[in-house]
């Protein structure tokens, strides 16, 4: 089977390196970072931290160099999804693509270019240490990257969206890791308020979450899990890169307006992060 990882940053690299250890899978990575692509082509892709994996795979920044693939895993930042799939859609003419991106609305963007789209979500976290090397942060993934199919992926997707929207921007705005955000009672109360709004928006769509975001927030704050983890949005802010706020809190607020559910906290967080981006 031939699989293409579209967007081989931190999360995409977790999929690419693990899949590349399978003998019957031919893995290709498409990414616009030429140093990262060159390092993967020369030395392979290495994961360290919660898991130690060294995968050998094909990597390119030229979409014309990609062969036809049965499956694509799209792991770009949400705001780059449409341009990435527009460039690589020819690769999946007879295949399907799965979204593992943060936020809501990504599948609709992919479906404008590819006929078969699989809604997905993922929880492992990581960060790019240097070209070709990614730190795997989620200690719960020691046993590998288990996956399972469900008839409706929206409960899992919205659980992840609510989790991210309630935690990532607070880390980005304060500079605090996940655990440090949660140990402050005032910030933890704000997390709960954001969760409550997200759950109300999901409920208005007839979506029953597959897990409680409150419990997941507290679990991730444990020292052995993600206490010291810098959320991807904080990493973006530190690098002065555009964040995914429009697809997280902005997405919850947009669906809230469509379904008549007030989301003042999410609207406020959206405005604050957009203002921070504007300051650059």
PDB file of N, CA, C and O in Angstrom, residues 207-247:
ATOM      1  N   UNK A 207     -24.708  16.204  18.405  1.00  0.00           N
ATOM      2  CA  UNK A 207     -23.478  15.444  18.604  1.00  0.00           C
ATOM      3  C   UNK A 207     -23.296  15.140  20.083  1.00  0.00           C
ATOM      4  O   UNK A 207     -23.284  16.053  20.911  1.00  0.00           O
ATOM      5  N   UNK A 208     -23.162  13.868  20.429  1.00  0.00           N
ATOM      6  CA  UNK A 208     -22.849  13.442  21.784  1.00  0.00           C
ATOM      7  C   UNK A 208     -21.365  13.097  21.838  1.00  0.00           C
ATOM      8  O   UNK A 208     -20.916  12.166  21.163  1.00  0.00           O
ATOM      9  N   UNK A 209     -20.605  13.844  22.600  1.00  0.00           N
ATOM     10  CA  UNK A 209     -19.157  13.652  22.648  1.00  0.00           C
ATOM     11  C   UNK A 209     -18.812  12.244  23.125  1.00  0.00           C
ATOM     12  O   UNK A 209     -19.518  11.667  23.961  1.00  0.00           O
ATOM     13  N   UNK A 210     -17.701  11.706  22.616  1.00  0.00           N
ATOM     14  CA  UNK A 210     -17.310  10.348  22.988  1.00  0.00           C
ATOM     15  C   UNK A 210     -16.496  10.298  24.271  1.00  0.00           C
ATOM     16  O   UNK A 210     -16.159   9.225  24.765  1.00  0.00           O
ATOM     17  N   UNK A 211     -16.157  11.458  24.829  1.00  0.00           N
ATOM     18  CA  UNK A 211     -15.438  11.533  26.103  1.00  0.00           C
ATOM     19  C   UNK A 211     -15.628  12.928  26.672  1.00  0.00           C
ATOM     20  O   UNK A 211     -15.988  13.862  25.946  1.00  0.00           O
ATOM     21  N   UNK A 212     -15.412  13.066  27.961  1.00  0.00           N
ATOM     22  CA  UNK A 212     -15.605  14.351  28.630  1.00  0.00           C
ATOM     23  C   UNK A 212     -14.339  15.203  28.505  1.00  0.00           C
ATOM     24  O   UNK A 212     -13.286  14.832  29.037  1.00  0.00           O
ATOM     25  N   UNK A 213     -14.403  16.346  27.817  1.00  0.00           N
ATOM     26  CA  UNK A 213     -13.209  17.188  27.687  1.00  0.00           C
ATOM     27  C   UNK A 213     -12.634  17.639  29.023  1.00  0.00           C
ATOM     28  O   UNK A 213     -11.421  17.814  29.152  1.00  0.00           O
ATOM     29  N   UNK A 214     -13.479  17.817  30.031  1.00  0.00           N
ATOM     30  CA  UNK A 214     -12.986  18.216  31.357  1.00  0.00           C
ATOM     31  C   UNK A 214     -12.005  17.174  31.894  1.00  0.00           C
ATOM     32  O   UNK A 214     -10.923  17.509  32.394  1.00  0.00           O
ATOM     33  N   UNK A 215     -12.396  15.904  31.808  1.00  0.00           N
ATOM     34  CA  UNK A 215     -11.536  14.839  32.310  1.00  0.00           C
ATOM     35  C   UNK A 215     -10.255  14.746  31.494  1.00  0.00           C
ATOM     36  O   UNK A 215      -9.169  14.495  32.036  1.00  0.00           O
ATOM     37  N   UNK A 216     -10.355  14.967  30.185  1.00  0.00           N
ATOM     38  CA  UNK A 216      -9.173  14.905  29.331  1.00  0.00           C
ATOM     39  C   UNK A 216      -8.205  16.042  29.633  1.00  0.00           C
ATOM     40  O   UNK A 216      -6.981  15.852  29.613  1.00  0.00           O
ATOM     41  N   UNK A 217      -8.751  17.219  29.925  1.00  0.00           N
ATOM     42  CA  UNK A 217      -7.911  18.365  30.294  1.00  0.00           C
ATOM     43  C   UNK A 217      -7.103  18.036  31.539  1.00  0.00           C
ATOM     44  O   UNK A 217      -5.881  18.258  31.601  1.00  0.00           O
ATOM     45  N   UNK A 218      -7.775  17.500  32.559  1.00  0.00           N
ATOM     46  CA  UNK A 218      -7.092  17.182  33.813  1.00  0.00           C
ATOM     47  C   UNK A 218      -6.094  16.036  33.636  1.00  0.00           C
ATOM     48  O   UNK A 218      -5.017  16.038  34.238  1.00  0.00           O
ATOM     49  N   UNK A 219      -6.449  15.062  32.804  1.00  0.00           N
ATOM     50  CA  UNK A 219      -5.531  13.958  32.551  1.00  0.00           C
ATOM     51  C   UNK A 219      -4.258  14.471  31.877  1.00  0.00           C
ATOM     52  O   UNK A 219      -3.133  14.092  32.264  1.00  0.00           O
ATOM     53  N   UNK A 220      -4.421  15.343  30.886  1.00  0.00           N
ATOM     54  CA  UNK A 220      -3.263  15.858  30.154  1.00  0.00           C
ATOM     55  C   UNK A 220      -2.365  16.729  31.030  1.00  0.00           C
ATOM     56  O   UNK A 220      -1.181  16.898  30.740  1.00  0.00           O
ATOM     57  N   UNK A 221      -2.930  17.276  32.111  1.00  0.00           N
ATOM     58  CA  UNK A 221      -2.158  18.151  33.000  1.00  0.00           C
ATOM     59  C   UNK A 221      -1.261  17.386  33.966  1.00  0.00           C
ATOM     60  O   UNK A 221      -0.443  17.988  34.664  1.00  0.00           O
ATOM     61  N   UNK A 222      -1.376  16.060  34.002  1.00  0.00           N
ATOM     62  CA  UNK A 222      -0.563  15.261  34.921  1.00  0.00           C
ATOM     63  C   UNK A 222       0.911  15.327  34.524  1.00  0.00           C
ATOM     64  O   UNK A 222       1.242  15.420  33.346  1.00  0.00           O
ATOM     65  N   UNK A 223       1.812  15.281  35.517  1.00  0.00           N
ATOM     66  CA  UNK A 223       3.251  15.367  35.222  1.00  0.00           C
ATOM     67  C   UNK A 223       3.736  14.324  34.230  1.00  0.00           C
ATOM     68  O   UNK A 223       4.596  14.602  33.403  1.00  0.00           O
ATOM     69  N   UNK A 224       3.160  13.105  34.316  1.00  0.00           N
ATOM     70  CA  UNK A 224       3.630  12.034  33.447  1.00  0.00           C
ATOM     71  C   UNK A 224       2.999  12.080  32.054  1.00  0.00           C
ATOM     72  O   UNK A 224       3.342  11.263  31.178  1.00  0.00           O
ATOM     73  N   UNK A 225       2.091  13.012  31.827  1.00  0.00           N
ATOM     74  CA  UNK A 225       1.419  13.092  30.521  1.00  0.00           C
ATOM     75  C   UNK A 225       1.831  14.353  29.781  1.00  0.00           C
ATOM     76  O   UNK A 225       2.686  14.329  28.905  1.00  0.00           O
ATOM     77  N   UNK A 226       1.222  15.502  30.132  1.00  0.00           N
ATOM     78  CA  UNK A 226       1.500  16.697  29.342  1.00  0.00           C
ATOM     79  C   UNK A 226       1.675  17.966  30.156  1.00  0.00           C
ATOM     80  O   UNK A 226       1.450  19.066  29.645  1.00  0.00           O
ATOM     81  N   UNK A 227       2.092  17.834  31.413  1.00  0.00           N
ATOM     82  CA  UNK A 227       2.236  19.018  32.268  1.00  0.00           C
ATOM     83  C   UNK A 227       3.152  20.059  31.630  1.00  0.00           C
ATOM     84  O   UNK A 227       2.848  21.251  31.618  1.00  0.00           O
ATOM     85  N   UNK A 228       4.267  19.621  31.095  1.00  0.00           N
ATOM     86  CA  UNK A 228       5.254  20.545  30.530  1.00  0.00           C
ATOM     87  C   UNK A 228       5.096  20.737  29.022  1.00  0.00           C
ATOM     88  O   UNK A 228       5.963  21.329  28.382  1.00  0.00           O
ATOM     89  N   UNK A 229       4.001  20.236  28.475  1.00  0.00           N
ATOM     90  CA  UNK A 229       3.816  20.331  27.021  1.00  0.00           C
ATOM     91  C   UNK A 229       3.423  21.748  26.603  1.00  0.00           C
ATOM     92  O   UNK A 229       2.492  22.335  27.149  1.00  0.00           O
ATOM     93  N   UNK A 230       4.157  22.281  25.650  1.00  0.00           N
ATOM     94  CA  UNK A 230       3.781  23.546  25.028  1.00  0.00           C
ATOM     95  C   UNK A 230       2.828  23.250  23.885  1.00  0.00           C
ATOM     96  O   UNK A 230       3.197  22.578  22.920  1.00  0.00           O
ATOM     97  N   UNK A 231       1.611  23.748  23.986  1.00  0.00           N
ATOM     98  CA  UNK A 231       0.628  23.521  22.928  1.00  0.00           C
ATOM     99  C   UNK A 231       1.145  24.067  21.607  1.00  0.00           C
ATOM    100  O   UNK A 231       1.962  24.993  21.568  1.00  0.00           O
ATOM    101  N   UNK A 232       0.663  23.484  20.517  1.00  0.00           N
ATOM    102  CA  UNK A 232       1.125  23.911  19.193  1.00  0.00           C
ATOM    103  C   UNK A 232       0.870  25.397  18.965  1.00  0.00           C
ATOM    104  O   UNK A 232       1.659  26.077  18.300  1.00  0.00           O
ATOM    105  N   UNK A 233      -0.204  25.932  19.543  1.00  0.00           N
ATOM    106  CA  UNK A 233      -0.486  27.354  19.358  1.00  0.00           C
ATOM    107  C   UNK A 233       0.544  28.217  20.077  1.00  0.00           C
ATOM    108  O   UNK A 233       0.936  29.281  19.582  1.00  0.00           O
ATOM    109  N   UNK A 234       0.999  27.767  21.241  1.00  0.00           N
ATOM    110  CA  UNK A 234       2.065  28.497  21.928  1.00  0.00           C
ATOM    111  C   UNK A 234       3.357  28.437  21.113  1.00  0.00           C
ATOM    112  O   UNK A 234       4.076  29.438  21.001  1.00  0.00           O
ATOM    113  N   UNK A 235       3.639  27.286  20.535  1.00  0.00           N
ATOM    114  CA  UNK A 235       4.808  27.175  19.671  1.00  0.00           C
ATOM    115  C   UNK A 235       4.698  28.136  18.482  1.00  0.00           C
ATOM    116  O   UNK A 235       5.681  28.767  18.082  1.00  0.00           O
ATOM    117  N   UNK A 236       3.490  28.258  17.927  1.00  0.00           N
ATOM    118  CA  UNK A 236       3.277  29.189  16.809  1.00  0.00           C
ATOM    119  C   UNK A 236       3.487  30.631  17.249  1.00  0.00           C
ATOM    120  O   UNK A 236       4.110  31.427  16.545  1.00  0.00           O
ATOM    121  N   UNK A 237       2.953  30.973  18.425  1.00  0.00           N
ATOM    122  CA  UNK A 237       3.091  32.348  18.920  1.00  0.00           C
ATOM    123  C   UNK A 237       4.554  32.676  19.183  1.00  0.00           C
ATOM    124  O   UNK A 237       5.028  33.766  18.840  1.00  0.00           O
ATOM    125  N   UNK A 238       5.284  31.752  19.786  1.00  0.00           N
ATOM    126  CA  UNK A 238       6.694  32.001  20.057  1.00  0.00           C
ATOM    127  C   UNK A 238       7.495  32.210  18.767  1.00  0.00           C
ATOM    128  O   UNK A 238       8.460  32.968  18.740  1.00  0.00           O
ATOM    129  N   UNK A 239       7.048  31.531  17.693  1.00  0.00           N
ATOM    130  CA  UNK A 239       7.719  31.686  16.400  1.00  0.00           C
ATOM    131  C   UNK A 239       7.090  32.794  15.554  1.00  0.00           C
ATOM    132  O   UNK A 239       7.527  33.028  14.435  1.00  0.00           O
ATOM    133  N   UNK A 240       6.073  33.450  16.116  1.00  0.00           N
ATOM    134  CA  UNK A 240       5.334  34.508  15.404  1.00  0.00           C
ATOM    135  C   UNK A 240       4.776  34.012  14.068  1.00  0.00           C
ATOM    136  O   UNK A 240       4.869  34.671  13.042  1.00  0.00           O
ATOM    137  N   UNK A 241       4.179  32.804  14.131  1.00  0.00           N
ATOM    138  CA  UNK A 241       3.490  32.232  12.980  1.00  0.00           C
ATOM    139  C   UNK A 241       1.982  32.387  13.164  1.00  0.00           C
ATOM    140  O   UNK A 241       1.481  32.442  14.289  1.00  0.00           O
ATOM    141  N   UNK A 242       1.267  32.414  12.069  1.00  0.00           N
ATOM    142  CA  UNK A 242      -0.201  32.433  12.118  1.00  0.00           C
ATOM    143  C   UNK A 242      -0.692  31.201  12.869  1.00  0.00           C
ATOM    144  O   UNK A 242      -0.183  30.094  12.681  1.00  0.00           O
ATOM    145  N   UNK A 243      -1.686  31.378  13.733  1.00  0.00           N
ATOM    146  CA  UNK A 243      -2.219  30.266  14.521  1.00  0.00           C
ATOM    147  C   UNK A 243      -3.465  29.681  13.859  1.00  0.00           C
ATOM    148  O   UNK A 243      -3.970  30.196  12.870  1.00  0.00           O
ATOM    149  N   UNK A 244      -3.975  28.601  14.460  1.00  0.00           N
ATOM    150  CA  UNK A 244      -5.182  27.941  13.966  1.00  0.00           C
ATOM    151  C   UNK A 244      -6.438  28.423  14.699  1.00  0.00           C
ATOM    152  O   UNK A 244      -7.461  27.747  14.682  1.00  0.00           O
ATOM    153  N   UNK A 245      -6.382  29.594  15.308  1.00  0.00           N
ATOM    154  CA  UNK A 245      -7.492  30.077  16.135  1.00  0.00           C
ATOM    155  C   UNK A 245      -8.809  30.156  15.381  1.00  0.00           C
ATOM    156  O   UNK A 245      -9.876  29.910  15.940  1.00  0.00           O
ATOM    157  N   UNK A 246      -8.765  30.479  14.081  1.00  0.00           N
ATOM    158  CA  UNK A 246     -10.003  30.581  13.295  1.00  0.00           C
ATOM    159  C   UNK A 246     -10.728  29.250  13.185  1.00  0.00           C
ATOM    160  O   UNK A 246     -11.943  29.221  12.977  1.00  0.00           O
ATOM    161  N   UNK A 247      -9.990  28.139  13.309  1.00  0.00           N
ATOM    162  CA  UNK A 247     -10.578  26.816  13.145  1.00  0.00           C
ATOM    163  C   UNK A 247     -10.880  26.150  14.483  1.00  0.00           C
ATOM    164  O   UNK A 247     -11.519  25.098  14.520  1.00  0.00           O
TER     165      UNK A 247
END
